[in-house]
């Protein structure tokens, strides 16, 4: 689209003469064959005016491969949205229809002036024809967005629009950054869809909401309110049809202003059910937009996080992976790194030193629970378990690593626990003769992966507690206090969980 040279703007008289020569046969394509590919394929945002009646607003539309036009007109004064359906020739002539409820208005016109140009059109309302003009781009491209901030409310769509037999309605929450980029979510029952798009300073926006089973474009106009509510009319596009919808206030609207979570964070995360753990880093800007990454241990692909945070700490987003990295993985692992949806809740830590939280992440169609801890700035979480641990030769019956209840000879029990926990809470070492990589939170939740006798990695999750052991050292006669840890873990093998016990000396033994 950007490299096409469109016809120069005609004079008003020549333009009006050209409207009389529009041919429906020509718009449908040449006789005996399919119409050619359109030179205008793309997405457009524009402003329009109808000078005779003082009307102005936004005209948002998409041109498909064969010239079909789908979009919406939004009257800036009344905020009324008209669904637009039409077709455009490669010479720029277009015809179509505007619909709102039972009201239908024919429109015809001419696109001209390039991708930053616009066009003229005639629209008939009732029995009266009005002349108008639209300008593509321009004021809709924003640097310092008038809509920067956090918005919350409810939304509802025409009940004729069904996804999996269900109507679309629920909560709307999203952030707008300084460039007018939108990111947030729309709920549909218990499901949350990721909302992404852009908005101009006129309030016109185009966006897409992605649910697990459907991706729907939407376009319309947002009205700013002082309390952070989302208000406005828009249309959903589904299967070639447009359906009216609207944003409105809700009693749970969040307060406006800068996000209380604005800062840069760095810490660790874990998905216990998957045995996945690693580090995360993200930044929340004043509008609540979130961007960062998930870096999984064991040299797995790094995922890029894009999302948004509400003032109450609720957040949602997507984690995406580099296609080249994924292609280098074994075929069985590649489905684990398709785009992941994430949503959860941030909670302030003591002294506002960072955040911790819980979340759910959809991995290859399966949703699993996870948790994280992060501190503000570049430093890592200051793990209370930071230390080296060993069985110390003290534990034999049962041993420091007891896997006797795991079937199939996957693990060999032994009195040889050797692990180290760093400042991040990351763990590396061995349980018996088996390598262990994992992470522990300050409340003792542990996740990781343990390598079996078959060289396969198995997910581990569980709880470790600090203890003070009463142990008589070798050759001694009097028990002495030895700080250490003890806990129970579960290993997942072929979908079944089996218990493992661990105990070791090391650390300070204090739980506070």
Short mmCIF file of C-alpha atoms in Angstrom, two decimals:
data_model
loop_
_atom_site.label_atom_id
_atom_site.label_comp_id
_atom_site.label_asym_id
_atom_site.label_seq_id
_atom_site.Cartn_x
_atom_site.Cartn_y
_atom_site.Cartn_z
CA UNK A 1 0.00 0.00 0.00
CA UNK A 2 2.76 2.40 0.99
CA UNK A 3 4.48 2.08 -2.42
CA UNK A 4 1.35 2.63 -4.53
CA UNK A 5 0.81 5.91 -6.35
CA UNK A 6 -2.88 6.74 -6.23
CA UNK A 7 -4.66 9.12 -8.62
CA UNK A 8 -4.38 12.76 -7.77
CA UNK A 9 -7.37 14.29 -6.03
CA UNK A 10 -9.98 15.31 -8.58
CA UNK A 11 -11.76 18.64 -8.68
CA UNK A 12 -15.12 18.58 -6.95
CA UNK A 13 -16.96 18.89 -10.29
CA UNK A 14 -14.99 16.12 -11.95
CA UNK A 15 -15.49 13.96 -8.88
CA UNK A 16 -19.26 14.39 -8.92
CA UNK A 17 -19.35 13.56 -12.63
CA UNK A 18 -17.36 10.40 -11.96
CA UNK A 19 -19.93 9.20 -9.42
CA UNK A 20 -22.58 8.94 -12.15
CA UNK A 21 -20.42 6.52 -14.11
CA UNK A 22 -19.89 4.01 -11.32
CA UNK A 23 -20.73 0.53 -12.56
CA UNK A 24 -21.75 -2.31 -10.30
CA UNK A 25 -20.61 -4.74 -12.96
CA UNK A 26 -17.16 -3.18 -12.94
CA UNK A 27 -17.01 -3.28 -9.15
CA UNK A 28 -17.86 -6.96 -9.22
CA UNK A 29 -14.95 -7.66 -11.55
CA UNK A 30 -14.47 -8.27 -15.25
CA UNK A 31 -16.96 -10.55 -16.97
CA UNK A 32 -15.89 -14.17 -17.19
CA UNK A 33 -13.32 -14.09 -14.36
CA UNK A 34 -12.57 -13.22 -10.74
CA UNK A 35 -11.74 -9.58 -9.93
CA UNK A 36 -8.02 -8.74 -9.79
CA UNK A 37 -6.17 -8.32 -6.51
CA UNK A 38 -6.79 -4.90 -5.03
CA UNK A 39 -4.07 -2.26 -5.02
CA UNK A 40 -5.55 -0.88 -1.80
CA UNK A 41 -5.18 -3.94 0.47
CA UNK A 42 -4.55 -2.77 4.05
CA UNK A 43 -5.99 -1.26 7.21
CA UNK A 44 -6.94 2.42 7.29
CA UNK A 45 -7.81 4.97 9.96
CA UNK A 46 -9.24 8.29 8.76
CA UNK A 47 -11.30 11.30 9.78
CA UNK A 48 -14.33 12.43 7.76
CA UNK A 49 -16.46 15.55 7.44
CA UNK A 50 -19.95 16.31 6.07
CA UNK A 51 -19.76 20.13 5.89
CA UNK A 52 -23.41 20.71 4.92
CA UNK A 53 -24.68 19.33 8.24
CA UNK A 54 -21.60 20.02 10.39
CA UNK A 55 -20.92 16.33 11.00
CA UNK A 56 -17.43 14.91 11.50
CA UNK A 57 -15.92 11.77 12.95
CA UNK A 58 -13.81 8.76 12.12
CA UNK A 59 -13.87 6.33 9.19
CA UNK A 60 -12.01 3.08 9.94
CA UNK A 61 -11.86 0.36 7.30
CA UNK A 62 -10.00 -2.63 5.89
CA UNK A 63 -9.57 -3.44 2.19
CA UNK A 64 -9.39 -7.18 1.53
CA UNK A 65 -7.50 -8.96 -1.26
CA UNK A 66 -10.25 -8.68 -3.87
CA UNK A 67 -11.26 -5.14 -2.95
CA UNK A 68 -13.95 -5.73 -0.37
CA UNK A 69 -14.13 -2.91 2.20
CA UNK A 70 -15.25 -3.53 5.79
CA UNK A 71 -15.20 -0.96 8.58
CA UNK A 72 -17.17 1.69 10.47
CA UNK A 73 -18.14 5.38 10.54
CA UNK A 74 -18.32 6.98 14.00
CA UNK A 75 -20.04 10.37 14.43
CA UNK A 76 -17.86 12.35 16.87
CA UNK A 77 -20.81 14.39 18.15
CA UNK A 78 -23.39 11.67 18.80
CA UNK A 79 -20.85 8.79 19.12
CA UNK A 80 -23.17 6.80 16.82
CA UNK A 81 -21.40 3.97 14.94
CA UNK A 82 -22.42 2.90 11.44
CA UNK A 83 -21.20 -0.47 10.16
CA UNK A 84 -19.67 -0.05 6.69
CA UNK A 85 -19.58 -2.71 3.94
CA UNK A 86 -18.42 -1.95 0.41
CA UNK A 87 -16.09 -2.66 -2.50
CA UNK A 88 -13.34 -0.62 -4.19
CA UNK A 89 -11.99 -0.72 -7.75
CA UNK A 90 -8.28 -0.41 -8.48
CA UNK A 91 -9.02 3.06 -9.91
CA UNK A 92 -10.16 4.09 -6.43
CA UNK A 93 -13.92 4.20 -7.02
CA UNK A 94 -15.88 2.62 -4.19
CA UNK A 95 -19.50 1.95 -3.23
CA UNK A 96 -21.04 0.56 -0.09
CA UNK A 97 -23.65 0.80 2.61
CA UNK A 98 -23.70 2.24 6.12
CA UNK A 99 -25.97 0.48 8.61
CA UNK A 100 -27.07 1.22 12.14
CA UNK A 101 -29.93 -0.88 13.42
CA UNK A 102 -32.64 -0.71 10.77
CA UNK A 103 -31.18 2.43 9.19
CA UNK A 104 -29.32 1.93 5.91
CA UNK A 105 -27.50 4.64 3.90
CA UNK A 106 -25.82 4.09 0.49
CA UNK A 107 -22.39 5.65 -0.02
CA UNK A 108 -20.13 6.02 -3.07
CA UNK A 109 -16.88 7.83 -3.61
CA UNK A 110 -13.27 7.91 -4.75
CA UNK A 111 -10.05 7.22 -2.85
CA UNK A 112 -7.14 9.44 -3.86
CA UNK A 113 -3.88 10.98 -2.70
CA UNK A 114 -1.87 7.98 -1.45
CA UNK A 115 -1.82 6.19 1.88
CA UNK A 116 -1.71 9.53 3.72
CA UNK A 117 -4.35 11.08 1.45
CA UNK A 118 -8.08 10.40 1.52
CA UNK A 119 -11.04 10.86 -0.77
CA UNK A 120 -14.45 12.30 -1.52
CA UNK A 121 -17.79 10.57 -1.11
CA UNK A 122 -21.56 11.03 -1.43
CA UNK A 123 -23.90 9.61 1.24
CA UNK A 124 -27.69 9.42 1.00
CA UNK A 125 -29.71 9.71 4.19
CA UNK A 126 -33.43 9.43 3.70
CA UNK A 127 -33.97 11.24 0.41
CA UNK A 128 -31.14 13.76 0.83
CA UNK A 129 -27.63 13.34 -0.57
CA UNK A 130 -24.67 14.91 1.23
CA UNK A 131 -21.10 15.42 0.01
CA UNK A 132 -18.21 14.51 2.30
CA UNK A 133 -14.46 14.12 2.46
CA UNK A 134 -12.13 11.84 4.44
CA UNK A 135 -8.42 12.10 5.26
CA UNK A 136 -6.35 8.99 5.93
CA UNK A 137 -3.81 9.05 8.75
CA UNK A 138 -2.77 12.52 9.77
CA UNK A 139 -4.27 13.42 13.12
CA UNK A 140 -4.89 9.75 13.94
CA UNK A 141 -1.16 9.13 14.26
CA UNK A 142 -0.22 10.29 17.74
CA UNK A 143 2.99 10.75 19.71
CA UNK A 144 1.68 12.19 22.96
CA UNK A 145 -1.65 10.43 23.25
CA UNK A 146 -4.54 12.33 24.80
CA UNK A 147 -5.83 8.93 25.94
CA UNK A 148 -2.75 7.76 27.84
CA UNK A 149 -3.90 6.08 31.04
CA UNK A 150 -5.76 3.12 32.49
CA UNK A 151 -9.38 2.33 31.60
CA UNK A 152 -11.87 -0.09 33.10
CA UNK A 153 -15.52 -0.85 32.60
CA UNK A 154 -17.89 -3.33 30.98
CA UNK A 155 -18.66 -4.12 27.35
CA UNK A 156 -21.47 -5.81 25.47
CA UNK A 157 -22.04 -6.84 21.85
CA UNK A 158 -25.08 -7.45 19.68
CA UNK A 159 -26.59 -10.76 20.84
CA UNK A 160 -26.51 -12.02 17.24
CA UNK A 161 -22.71 -12.29 17.57
CA UNK A 162 -21.99 -15.72 19.03
CA UNK A 163 -18.66 -17.42 19.73
CA UNK A 164 -19.03 -21.10 20.57
CA UNK A 165 -22.73 -20.38 20.97
CA UNK A 166 -22.15 -17.69 23.61
CA UNK A 167 -22.67 -13.94 23.44
CA UNK A 168 -19.82 -11.49 23.95
CA UNK A 169 -20.03 -9.39 27.11
CA UNK A 170 -18.05 -8.90 30.30
CA UNK A 171 -15.33 -6.71 31.78
CA UNK A 172 -13.07 -4.40 29.79
CA UNK A 173 -9.74 -3.26 31.21
CA UNK A 174 -6.80 -1.85 29.28
CA UNK A 175 -4.00 0.69 29.21
CA UNK A 176 -3.05 3.27 26.58
CA UNK A 177 0.59 4.33 26.34
CA UNK A 178 2.05 7.66 25.19
CA UNK A 179 1.97 6.59 21.53
CA UNK A 180 -1.67 5.50 21.63
CA UNK A 181 -0.94 1.76 21.80
CA UNK A 182 -3.68 -0.23 23.55
CA UNK A 183 -3.13 -3.40 25.53
CA UNK A 184 -5.42 -5.08 28.01
CA UNK A 185 -8.22 -7.60 28.17
CA UNK A 186 -11.90 -8.35 27.60
CA UNK A 187 -13.50 -11.14 29.59
CA UNK A 188 -16.07 -13.61 28.29
CA UNK A 189 -17.40 -15.58 31.24
CA UNK A 190 -14.39 -17.23 32.88
CA UNK A 191 -12.24 -16.67 29.77
CA UNK A 192 -9.98 -13.67 29.27
CA UNK A 193 -9.05 -12.41 25.81
CA UNK A 194 -5.97 -10.28 25.07
CA UNK A 195 -6.84 -6.86 23.64
CA UNK A 196 -4.27 -5.02 21.49
CA UNK A 197 -4.63 -2.06 19.16
CA UNK A 198 -4.14 1.69 18.80
CA UNK A 199 -6.13 4.87 19.37
CA UNK A 200 -5.79 8.35 17.87
CA UNK A 201 -6.35 11.68 19.57
CA UNK A 202 -9.80 11.86 17.99
CA UNK A 203 -10.75 8.81 20.05
CA UNK A 204 -10.95 6.54 17.01
CA UNK A 205 -9.44 3.12 17.65
CA UNK A 206 -8.81 -0.18 15.95
CA UNK A 207 -7.97 -3.30 17.93
CA UNK A 208 -8.09 -7.08 18.07
CA UNK A 209 -9.23 -9.34 20.90
CA UNK A 210 -7.84 -12.88 20.99
CA UNK A 211 -9.76 -15.56 22.83
CA UNK A 212 -8.68 -19.20 22.85
CA UNK A 213 -11.19 -20.11 20.15
CA UNK A 214 -11.58 -16.87 18.19
CA UNK A 215 -9.81 -13.68 17.12
CA UNK A 216 -12.10 -10.71 16.49
CA UNK A 217 -11.23 -7.25 15.06
CA UNK A 218 -13.01 -4.25 16.55
CA UNK A 219 -13.11 -0.58 15.66
CA UNK A 220 -14.89 2.46 17.02
CA UNK A 221 -14.53 5.54 19.20
CA UNK A 222 -13.63 5.91 22.88
CA UNK A 223 -14.84 8.77 25.07
CA UNK A 224 -12.59 9.88 27.92
CA UNK A 225 -14.07 10.13 31.41
CA UNK A 226 -12.60 11.56 34.57
CA UNK A 227 -12.98 8.38 36.62
CA UNK A 228 -11.07 6.01 34.33
CA UNK A 229 -14.15 4.26 32.93
CA UNK A 230 -14.21 3.07 29.34
CA UNK A 231 -17.10 4.50 27.30
CA UNK A 232 -17.84 4.46 23.61
CA UNK A 233 -19.37 2.59 20.69
CA UNK A 234 -17.62 0.20 18.34
CA UNK A 235 -18.18 -2.76 16.03
CA UNK A 236 -16.93 -6.35 16.14
CA UNK A 237 -16.04 -7.97 12.80
CA UNK A 238 -16.81 -11.70 12.51
CA UNK A 239 -17.13 -13.92 9.42
CA UNK A 240 -17.43 -10.92 7.14
CA UNK A 241 -20.22 -9.28 9.15
CA UNK A 242 -20.18 -6.32 11.54
CA UNK A 243 -21.93 -6.26 14.91
CA UNK A 244 -22.48 -3.16 17.08
CA UNK A 245 -21.07 -3.13 20.61
CA UNK A 246 -20.33 -0.61 23.35
CA UNK A 247 -18.16 0.16 26.35
CA UNK A 248 -19.80 1.58 29.48
CA UNK A 249 -19.05 2.30 33.12
CA UNK A 250 -18.94 -0.28 35.86
CA UNK A 251 -19.02 0.14 39.62
CA UNK A 252 -15.61 -1.54 39.81
CA UNK A 253 -13.83 1.01 37.61
CA UNK A 254 -10.28 1.59 38.78
CA UNK A 255 -9.01 5.02 39.73
CA UNK A 256 -7.25 7.02 37.07
CA UNK A 257 -3.75 8.44 37.20
CA UNK A 258 -0.35 6.78 37.04
CA UNK A 259 -0.11 3.08 37.80
CA UNK A 260 0.98 2.40 41.42
CA UNK A 261 3.09 -0.44 39.99
CA UNK A 262 5.20 1.71 37.65
CA UNK A 263 8.81 0.49 38.03
CA UNK A 264 11.28 -2.03 36.64
CA UNK A 265 11.30 -5.47 38.25
CA UNK A 266 13.54 -8.51 38.20
CA UNK A 267 13.10 -11.83 39.96
CA UNK A 268 12.24 -15.51 39.60
CA UNK A 269 9.17 -17.54 38.63
CA UNK A 270 7.98 -21.11 38.74
CA UNK A 271 5.27 -23.31 37.24
CA UNK A 272 5.18 -26.19 39.74
CA UNK A 273 2.91 -28.49 37.75
CA UNK A 274 5.21 -28.20 34.73
CA UNK A 275 8.48 -28.27 36.67
CA UNK A 276 9.34 -25.05 34.82
CA UNK A 277 11.23 -22.26 36.54
CA UNK A 278 13.59 -19.42 35.73
CA UNK A 279 14.00 -15.67 35.90
CA UNK A 280 11.70 -12.87 34.79
CA UNK A 281 12.22 -9.20 34.17
CA UNK A 282 9.56 -6.63 33.32
CA UNK A 283 8.79 -2.91 33.36
CA UNK A 284 5.45 -1.27 34.11
CA UNK A 285 5.08 2.23 32.66
CA UNK A 286 2.88 5.02 34.11
CA UNK A 287 -0.08 3.88 31.97
CA UNK A 288 0.13 0.32 33.32
CA UNK A 289 1.58 -1.21 30.16
CA UNK A 290 3.90 -4.13 30.94
CA UNK A 291 6.81 -5.41 28.85
CA UNK A 292 9.57 -7.85 29.75
CA UNK A 293 10.67 -11.47 29.42
CA UNK A 294 10.53 -14.95 30.92
CA UNK A 295 13.90 -16.73 30.84
CA UNK A 296 13.48 -20.43 31.57
CA UNK A 297 16.31 -22.44 33.12
CA UNK A 298 18.16 -25.25 31.29
CA UNK A 299 18.87 -22.96 28.32
CA UNK A 300 15.30 -23.10 27.04
CA UNK A 301 13.88 -20.35 24.76
CA UNK A 302 13.33 -16.88 26.24
CA UNK A 303 9.74 -15.60 26.01
CA UNK A 304 8.82 -11.94 25.51
CA UNK A 305 6.05 -10.65 27.79
CA UNK A 306 3.66 -7.92 26.66
CA UNK A 307 0.70 -7.08 28.86
CA UNK A 308 -1.02 -4.57 31.10
CA UNK A 309 -1.55 -4.05 34.84
CA UNK A 310 -4.64 -2.52 36.43
CA UNK A 311 -4.40 -0.29 39.49
CA UNK A 312 -5.73 -3.12 41.66
CA UNK A 313 -2.85 -5.40 40.57
CA UNK A 314 -4.72 -7.58 38.09
CA UNK A 315 -2.65 -8.20 34.99
CA UNK A 316 -2.88 -10.06 31.68
CA UNK A 317 -0.73 -10.49 28.61
CA UNK A 318 1.01 -12.76 26.13
CA UNK A 319 4.38 -14.52 26.19
CA UNK A 320 5.81 -15.11 22.71
CA UNK A 321 8.92 -16.94 21.54
CA UNK A 322 11.41 -16.54 18.70
CA UNK A 323 10.48 -18.87 15.84
CA UNK A 324 14.14 -19.62 15.03
CA UNK A 325 14.85 -20.73 18.59
CA UNK A 326 11.76 -22.92 18.65
CA UNK A 327 12.66 -24.61 15.35
CA UNK A 328 15.93 -25.84 16.90
CA UNK A 329 14.12 -27.74 19.67
CA UNK A 330 13.07 -31.41 19.49
CA UNK A 331 9.74 -31.75 17.69
CA UNK A 332 8.02 -32.97 20.86
CA UNK A 333 8.97 -29.77 22.74
CA UNK A 334 8.04 -27.21 20.08
CA UNK A 335 4.28 -27.08 20.94
CA UNK A 336 5.26 -25.94 24.46
CA UNK A 337 6.51 -22.65 23.00
CA UNK A 338 3.55 -21.47 21.01
CA UNK A 339 2.15 -18.14 22.21
CA UNK A 340 1.19 -18.36 25.89
CA UNK A 341 -1.63 -16.37 27.50
CA UNK A 342 -0.96 -15.22 31.07
CA UNK A 343 -3.13 -13.52 33.68
CA UNK A 344 -2.81 -13.07 37.40
CA UNK A 345 -2.56 -10.71 40.34
CA UNK A 346 0.31 -8.61 41.68
CA UNK A 347 0.61 -8.06 45.41
CA UNK A 348 2.86 -5.47 47.07
CA UNK A 349 5.64 -6.85 49.25
CA UNK A 350 6.70 -5.48 52.64
CA UNK A 351 8.27 -2.05 52.41
CA UNK A 352 7.26 -1.72 48.75
CA UNK A 353 10.53 -3.50 47.91
CA UNK A 354 8.98 -5.27 44.95
CA UNK A 355 6.07 -7.49 44.04
CA UNK A 356 5.10 -11.11 44.33
CA UNK A 357 2.16 -12.75 42.71
CA UNK A 358 0.33 -15.73 41.36
CA UNK A 359 -0.73 -16.33 37.78
CA UNK A 360 -2.10 -18.86 35.33
CA UNK A 361 -0.39 -19.57 32.02
CA UNK A 362 -1.86 -21.44 29.06
CA UNK A 363 0.75 -23.78 27.53
CA UNK A 364 -0.25 -25.75 24.43
CA UNK A 365 -3.91 -25.53 25.40
CA UNK A 366 -3.41 -26.51 29.06
CA UNK A 367 -3.63 -23.88 31.82
CA UNK A 368 -1.26 -24.23 34.78
CA UNK A 369 -0.77 -22.19 37.94
CA UNK A 370 2.48 -20.35 38.66
CA UNK A 371 4.02 -17.83 41.04
CA UNK A 372 6.83 -15.29 41.10
CA UNK A 373 8.80 -12.90 43.28
CA UNK A 374 10.46 -9.77 41.92
CA UNK A 375 12.33 -6.83 43.39
CA UNK A 376 12.42 -3.28 42.07
CA UNK A 377 15.43 -2.36 39.98
CA UNK A 378 18.29 -4.51 38.75
CA UNK A 379 18.93 -6.56 41.88
CA UNK A 380 17.44 -10.00 42.31
CA UNK A 381 15.16 -11.37 45.01
CA UNK A 382 17.12 -11.65 48.27
CA UNK A 383 16.40 -15.32 48.97
CA UNK A 384 16.13 -16.26 52.63
CA UNK A 385 17.31 -19.75 51.61
CA UNK A 386 20.58 -18.48 50.13
CA UNK A 387 23.23 -21.02 51.28
CA UNK A 388 24.89 -24.34 50.49
CA UNK A 389 23.28 -27.52 51.79
CA UNK A 390 24.54 -31.06 52.27
CA UNK A 391 23.45 -34.24 53.99
CA UNK A 392 26.67 -33.85 56.02
CA UNK A 393 27.03 -37.59 56.37
CA UNK A 394 24.40 -37.51 59.12
CA UNK A 395 21.36 -39.05 57.41
CA UNK A 396 21.27 -42.74 56.62
CA UNK A 397 17.95 -44.18 57.78
CA UNK A 398 16.20 -42.81 55.83
CA UNK A 399 18.85 -41.14 53.66
CA UNK A 400 19.09 -37.41 52.86
CA UNK A 401 17.41 -38.12 49.52
CA UNK A 402 14.68 -40.75 49.81
CA UNK A 403 13.06 -41.79 46.53
CA UNK A 404 12.18 -45.30 47.62
CA UNK A 405 8.49 -44.86 46.77
CA UNK A 406 9.13 -43.86 43.15
CA UNK A 407 8.58 -46.93 40.91
CA UNK A 408 10.48 -48.06 37.87
CA UNK A 409 14.00 -47.40 39.09
CA UNK A 410 13.84 -43.77 37.89
CA UNK A 411 15.80 -42.51 40.93
CA UNK A 412 18.32 -44.03 43.33
CA UNK A 413 17.97 -43.06 47.00
CA UNK A 414 21.21 -41.95 48.62
CA UNK A 415 22.68 -40.04 51.55
CA UNK A 416 24.22 -37.43 49.29
CA UNK A 417 22.33 -34.14 49.02
CA UNK A 418 24.54 -31.39 47.59
CA UNK A 419 22.70 -28.24 46.54
CA UNK A 420 23.30 -24.47 46.53
CA UNK A 421 20.72 -21.66 46.54
CA UNK A 422 21.75 -18.27 45.15
CA UNK A 423 20.42 -14.77 45.84
CA UNK A 424 17.66 -15.28 43.26
CA UNK A 425 16.41 -18.43 44.95
CA UNK A 426 17.70 -20.53 42.05
CA UNK A 427 18.89 -24.01 43.02
CA UNK A 428 21.56 -26.12 41.38
CA UNK A 429 23.16 -29.33 42.56
CA UNK A 430 22.32 -32.99 43.04
CA UNK A 431 19.91 -35.15 44.98
CA UNK A 432 21.63 -38.46 45.33
CA UNK A 433 23.24 -39.20 41.96
CA UNK A 434 20.68 -37.10 40.10
CA UNK A 435 21.21 -33.54 38.88
CA UNK A 436 18.64 -31.05 40.16
CA UNK A 437 17.82 -27.55 38.81
CA UNK A 438 15.10 -25.49 40.44
CA UNK A 439 13.94 -22.50 42.41
CA UNK A 440 12.61 -21.83 45.89
CA UNK A 441 10.47 -18.89 47.03
CA UNK A 442 10.88 -17.21 50.40
CA UNK A 443 7.80 -19.05 51.67
CA UNK A 444 9.39 -22.42 50.89
CA UNK A 445 7.64 -23.38 47.65
CA UNK A 446 10.06 -25.29 45.46
CA UNK A 447 9.84 -26.20 41.77
CA UNK A 448 12.36 -27.70 39.42
CA UNK A 449 13.48 -30.61 37.28
CA UNK A 450 15.29 -33.78 38.32
CA UNK A 451 17.24 -35.94 35.91
CA UNK A 452 16.44 -39.65 36.14
CA UNK A 453 18.52 -42.75 35.53
CA UNK A 454 17.15 -42.75 31.96
CA UNK A 455 18.65 -39.22 31.40
CA UNK A 456 15.14 -37.72 31.08
CA UNK A 457 14.12 -34.64 33.06
CA UNK A 458 11.12 -34.96 35.40
CA UNK A 459 9.09 -32.08 36.98
CA UNK A 460 9.49 -31.61 40.74
CA UNK A 461 7.37 -29.52 43.11
CA UNK A 462 6.96 -29.35 46.86
CA UNK A 463 7.66 -27.48 50.11
CA UNK A 464 10.89 -27.16 52.07
CA UNK A 465 11.07 -25.83 55.63
CA UNK A 466 13.98 -24.55 57.66
CA UNK A 467 14.73 -26.68 60.71
CA UNK A 468 17.25 -27.02 63.53
CA UNK A 469 18.51 -30.59 63.55
CA UNK A 470 19.58 -32.24 66.85
CA UNK A 471 22.47 -34.39 65.65
CA UNK A 472 25.26 -36.21 67.45
CA UNK A 473 28.34 -35.74 65.25
CA UNK A 474 30.45 -38.78 64.30
CA UNK A 475 32.67 -39.79 67.26
CA UNK A 476 30.76 -37.48 69.60
CA UNK A 477 28.44 -38.22 72.52
CA UNK A 478 26.42 -35.00 72.86
CA UNK A 479 23.78 -33.85 70.32
CA UNK A 480 24.43 -30.43 68.79
CA UNK A 481 22.22 -27.98 66.88
CA UNK A 482 22.68 -27.99 63.12
CA UNK A 483 20.60 -25.61 60.97
CA UNK A 484 19.20 -27.14 57.83
CA UNK A 485 16.17 -27.89 55.69
CA UNK A 486 13.65 -30.70 55.33
CA UNK A 487 10.68 -31.21 53.11
CA UNK A 488 8.51 -33.30 50.85
CA UNK A 489 8.51 -33.17 47.07
CA UNK A 490 6.45 -34.73 44.33
CA UNK A 491 7.87 -35.91 41.03
CA UNK A 492 5.59 -36.28 37.99
CA UNK A 493 6.12 -39.35 35.81
CA UNK A 494 3.69 -40.10 32.96
CA UNK A 495 1.06 -37.89 34.56
CA UNK A 496 1.32 -39.52 37.99
CA UNK A 497 2.88 -37.90 41.08
CA UNK A 498 5.17 -39.78 43.47
CA UNK A 499 6.52 -38.57 46.85
CA UNK A 500 10.19 -37.86 47.60
CA UNK A 501 11.70 -36.74 50.91
CA UNK A 502 14.72 -34.45 51.25
CA UNK A 503 16.72 -33.34 54.28
CA UNK A 504 20.06 -31.58 54.61
CA UNK A 505 22.11 -29.28 56.81
CA UNK A 506 23.07 -25.72 55.91
CA UNK A 507 21.69 -22.18 56.02
CA UNK A 508 20.59 -20.48 59.21
CA UNK A 509 17.62 -22.65 60.17
CA UNK A 510 15.52 -19.59 60.94
CA UNK A 511 12.06 -19.19 59.42
CA UNK A 512 11.70 -15.48 60.18
#
